[in-house]
Coordinates of N, CA, C and O in Angstrom, one line a residue:
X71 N 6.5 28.4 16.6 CA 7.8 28.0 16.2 C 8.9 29.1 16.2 O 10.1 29.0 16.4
X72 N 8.2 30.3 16.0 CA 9.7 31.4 16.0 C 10.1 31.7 17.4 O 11.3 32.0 17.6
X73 N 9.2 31.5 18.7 CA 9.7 31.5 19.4 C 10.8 30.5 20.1 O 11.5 30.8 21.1
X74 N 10.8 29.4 19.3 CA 11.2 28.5 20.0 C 12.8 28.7 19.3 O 13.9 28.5 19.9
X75 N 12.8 29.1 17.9 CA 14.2 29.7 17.2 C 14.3 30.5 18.2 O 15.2 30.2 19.0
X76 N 13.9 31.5 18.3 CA 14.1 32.7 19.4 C 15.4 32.5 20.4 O 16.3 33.2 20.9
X77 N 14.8 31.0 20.6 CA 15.6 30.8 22.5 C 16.7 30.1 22.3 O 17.5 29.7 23.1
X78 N 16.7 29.9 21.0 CA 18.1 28.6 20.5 C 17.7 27.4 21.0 O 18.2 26.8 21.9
X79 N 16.7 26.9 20.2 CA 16.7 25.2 21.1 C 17.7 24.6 20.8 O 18.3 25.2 19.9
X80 N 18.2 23.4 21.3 CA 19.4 22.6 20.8 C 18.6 21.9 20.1 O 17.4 21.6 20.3
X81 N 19.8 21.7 18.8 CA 19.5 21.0 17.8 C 18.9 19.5 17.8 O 19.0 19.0 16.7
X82 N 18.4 18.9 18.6 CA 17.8 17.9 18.7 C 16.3 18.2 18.5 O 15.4 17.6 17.8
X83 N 16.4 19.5 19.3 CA 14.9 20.2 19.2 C 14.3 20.3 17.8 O 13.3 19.8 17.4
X84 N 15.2 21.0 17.4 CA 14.7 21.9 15.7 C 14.6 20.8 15.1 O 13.7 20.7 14.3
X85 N 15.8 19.3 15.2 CA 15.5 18.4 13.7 C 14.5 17.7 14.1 O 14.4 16.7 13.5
X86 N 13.4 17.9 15.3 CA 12.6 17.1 15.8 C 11.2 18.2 15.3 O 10.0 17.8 15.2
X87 N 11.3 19.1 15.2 CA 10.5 20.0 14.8 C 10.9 20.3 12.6 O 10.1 20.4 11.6
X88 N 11.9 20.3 12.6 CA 11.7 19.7 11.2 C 11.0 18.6 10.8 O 10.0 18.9 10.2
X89 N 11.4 17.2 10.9 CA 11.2 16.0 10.6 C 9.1 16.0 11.2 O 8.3 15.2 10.8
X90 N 8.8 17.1 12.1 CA 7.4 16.9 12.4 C 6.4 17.8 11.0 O 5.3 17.5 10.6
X91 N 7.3 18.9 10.6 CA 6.5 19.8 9.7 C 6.7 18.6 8.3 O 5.8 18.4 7.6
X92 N 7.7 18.0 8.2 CA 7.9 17.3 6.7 C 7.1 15.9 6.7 O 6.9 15.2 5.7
X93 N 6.5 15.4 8.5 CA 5.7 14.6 7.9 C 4.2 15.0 7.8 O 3.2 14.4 7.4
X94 N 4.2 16.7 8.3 CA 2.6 17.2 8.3 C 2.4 17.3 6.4 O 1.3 17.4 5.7
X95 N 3.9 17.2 5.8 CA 3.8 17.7 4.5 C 3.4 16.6 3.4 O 2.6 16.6 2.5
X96 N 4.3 15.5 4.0 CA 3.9 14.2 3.7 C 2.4 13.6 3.4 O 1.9 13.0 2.4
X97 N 1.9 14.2 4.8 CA 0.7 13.8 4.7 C -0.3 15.0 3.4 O -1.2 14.5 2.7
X98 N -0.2 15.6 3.5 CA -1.0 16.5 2.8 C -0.5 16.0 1.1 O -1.4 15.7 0.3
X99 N 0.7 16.0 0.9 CA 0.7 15.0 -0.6 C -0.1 13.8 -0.6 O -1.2 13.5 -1.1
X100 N 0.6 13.3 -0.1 CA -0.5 11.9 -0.2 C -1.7 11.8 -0.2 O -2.2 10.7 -0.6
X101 N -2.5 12.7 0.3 CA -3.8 13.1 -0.4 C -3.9 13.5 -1.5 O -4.6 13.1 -2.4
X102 N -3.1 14.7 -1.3 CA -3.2 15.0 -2.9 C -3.6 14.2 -3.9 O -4.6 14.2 -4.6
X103 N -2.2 13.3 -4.0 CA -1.5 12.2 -4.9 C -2.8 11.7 -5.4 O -3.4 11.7 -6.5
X104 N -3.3 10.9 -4.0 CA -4.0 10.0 -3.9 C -5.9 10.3 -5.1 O -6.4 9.4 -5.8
X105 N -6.4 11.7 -4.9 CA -6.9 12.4 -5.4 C -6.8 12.2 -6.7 O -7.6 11.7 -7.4
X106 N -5.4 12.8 -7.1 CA -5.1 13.3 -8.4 C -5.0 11.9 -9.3 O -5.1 12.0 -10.5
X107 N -4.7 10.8 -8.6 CA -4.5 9.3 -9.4 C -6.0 9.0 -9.6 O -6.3 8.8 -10.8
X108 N -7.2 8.9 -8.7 CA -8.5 8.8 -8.8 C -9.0 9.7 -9.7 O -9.9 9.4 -10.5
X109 N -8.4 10.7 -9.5 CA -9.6 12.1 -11.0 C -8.6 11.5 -12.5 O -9.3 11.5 -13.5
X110 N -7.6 11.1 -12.6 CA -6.9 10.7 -14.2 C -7.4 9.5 -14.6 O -7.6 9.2 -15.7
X111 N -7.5 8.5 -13.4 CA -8.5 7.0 -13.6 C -9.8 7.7 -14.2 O -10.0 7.8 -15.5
X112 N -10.8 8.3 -13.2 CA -12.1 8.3 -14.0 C -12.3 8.8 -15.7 O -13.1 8.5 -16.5
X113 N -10.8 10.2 -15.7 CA -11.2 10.7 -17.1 C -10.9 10.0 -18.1 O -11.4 10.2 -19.2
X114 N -9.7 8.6 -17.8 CA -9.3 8.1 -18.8 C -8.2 7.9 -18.8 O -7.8 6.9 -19.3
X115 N -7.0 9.0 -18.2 CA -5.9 9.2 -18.2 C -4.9 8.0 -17.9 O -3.9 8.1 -17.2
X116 N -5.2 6.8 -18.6 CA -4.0 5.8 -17.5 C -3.0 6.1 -17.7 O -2.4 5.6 -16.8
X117 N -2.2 6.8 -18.5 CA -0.9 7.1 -18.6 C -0.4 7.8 -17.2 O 0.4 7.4 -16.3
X118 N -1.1 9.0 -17.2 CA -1.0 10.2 -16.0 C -1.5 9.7 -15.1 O -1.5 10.5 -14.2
X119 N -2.1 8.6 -14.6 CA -2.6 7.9 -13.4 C -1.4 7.1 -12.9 O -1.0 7.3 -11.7
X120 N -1.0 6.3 -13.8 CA 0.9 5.9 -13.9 C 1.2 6.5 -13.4 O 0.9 6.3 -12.2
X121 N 1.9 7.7 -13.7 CA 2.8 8.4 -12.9 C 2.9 9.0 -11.9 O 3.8 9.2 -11.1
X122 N 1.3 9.6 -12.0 CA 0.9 9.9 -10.6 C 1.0 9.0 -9.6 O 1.3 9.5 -8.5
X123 N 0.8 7.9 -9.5 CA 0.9 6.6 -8.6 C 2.1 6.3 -8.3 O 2.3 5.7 -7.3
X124 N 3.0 6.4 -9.1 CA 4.4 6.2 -9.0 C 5.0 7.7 -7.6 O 5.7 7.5 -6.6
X125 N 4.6 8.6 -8.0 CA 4.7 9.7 -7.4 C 3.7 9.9 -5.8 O 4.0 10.6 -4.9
X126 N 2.9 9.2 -5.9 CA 2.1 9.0 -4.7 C 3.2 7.4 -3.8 O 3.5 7.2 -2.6
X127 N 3.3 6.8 -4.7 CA 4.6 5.8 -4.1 C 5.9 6.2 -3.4 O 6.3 5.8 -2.3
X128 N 6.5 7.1 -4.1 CA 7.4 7.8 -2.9 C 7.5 8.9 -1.7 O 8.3 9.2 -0.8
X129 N 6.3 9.4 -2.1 CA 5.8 10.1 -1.0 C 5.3 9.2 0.4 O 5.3 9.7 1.6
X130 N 4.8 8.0 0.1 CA 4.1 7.1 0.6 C 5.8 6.5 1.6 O 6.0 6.5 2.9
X131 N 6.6 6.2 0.8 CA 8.0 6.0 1.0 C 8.6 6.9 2.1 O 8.8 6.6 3.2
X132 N 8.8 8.0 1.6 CA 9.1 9.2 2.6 C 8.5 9.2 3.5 O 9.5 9.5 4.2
X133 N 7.8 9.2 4.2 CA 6.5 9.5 5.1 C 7.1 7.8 6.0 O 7.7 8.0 7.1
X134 N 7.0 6.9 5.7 CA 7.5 5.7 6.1 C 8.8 6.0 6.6 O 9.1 5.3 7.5
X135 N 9.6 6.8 6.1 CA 11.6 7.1 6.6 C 11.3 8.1 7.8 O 11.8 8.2 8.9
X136 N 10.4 8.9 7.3 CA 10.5 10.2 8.5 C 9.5 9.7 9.9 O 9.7 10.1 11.0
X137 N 8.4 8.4 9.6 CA 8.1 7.8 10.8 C 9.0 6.8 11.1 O 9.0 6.7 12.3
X138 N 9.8 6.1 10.7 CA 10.5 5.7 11.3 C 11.8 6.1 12.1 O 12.4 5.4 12.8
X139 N 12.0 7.2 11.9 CA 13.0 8.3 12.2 C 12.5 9.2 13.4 O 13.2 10.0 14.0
X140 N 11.2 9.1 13.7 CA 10.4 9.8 14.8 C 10.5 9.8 15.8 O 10.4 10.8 16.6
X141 N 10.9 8.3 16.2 CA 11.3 7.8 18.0 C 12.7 8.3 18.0 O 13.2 9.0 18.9
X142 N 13.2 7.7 17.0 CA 15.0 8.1 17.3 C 15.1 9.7 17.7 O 15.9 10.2 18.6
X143 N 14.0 10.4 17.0 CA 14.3 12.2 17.3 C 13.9 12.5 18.9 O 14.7 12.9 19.8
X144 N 12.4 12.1 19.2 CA 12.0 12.2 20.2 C 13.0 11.7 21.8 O 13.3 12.2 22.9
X145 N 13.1 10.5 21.2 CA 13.9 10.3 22.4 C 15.0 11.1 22.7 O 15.0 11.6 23.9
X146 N 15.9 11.3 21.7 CA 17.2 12.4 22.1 C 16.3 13.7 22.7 O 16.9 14.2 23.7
X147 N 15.2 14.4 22.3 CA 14.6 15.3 23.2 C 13.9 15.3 24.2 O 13.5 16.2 24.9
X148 N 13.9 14.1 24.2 CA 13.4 13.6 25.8 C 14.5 13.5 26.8 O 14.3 13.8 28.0
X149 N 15.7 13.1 26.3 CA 16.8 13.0 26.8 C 17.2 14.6 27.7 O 17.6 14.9 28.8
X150 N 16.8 15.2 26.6 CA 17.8 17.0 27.2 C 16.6 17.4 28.0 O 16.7 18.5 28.5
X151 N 15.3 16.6 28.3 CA 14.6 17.3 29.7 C 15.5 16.3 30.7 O 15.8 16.8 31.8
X152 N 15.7 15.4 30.6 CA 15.9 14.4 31.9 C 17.0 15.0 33.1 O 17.3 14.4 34.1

């Protein structure tokens, strides 16, 4: 990635390289989430299971905007090889 700052990609580049690290990030919560609502179920926690799920909900949301947002990026970068 630094090299690719390095060379000045055009900005089609980088928000296509952003929008890729935020859904690698996406995904790594949503495990989390997913985890952390399962260990508050087993101890008892329904309250903190709540919230956690509510919170694994919009991550789940996010991850849904930034894939749907993925073709629109790619294509504009497909565009500046053509």
């Amino acid at each position: 990635a630094k090299e690719a700052i390095k060379g000045k990609p055009a900005p089609e580049i980088l928000d296509s390289m952003i929008a890729s690290g935020a859904m690698k990030t996406e995904h790594y919560e949503i495990v989390s989430y997913e985890g952390l609502v399962d260990q508050a179920k087993s101890l008892g926690y329904s309250e903190a299971a709540k919230l956690l799920q509510a919170n694994l909900k919009d991550e789940k949301t996010t991850l849904k905007k930034l894939e749907e947002l993925e073709p629109k990026l790619s294509t504009k970068v497909n565009k500046l090889g053509s």
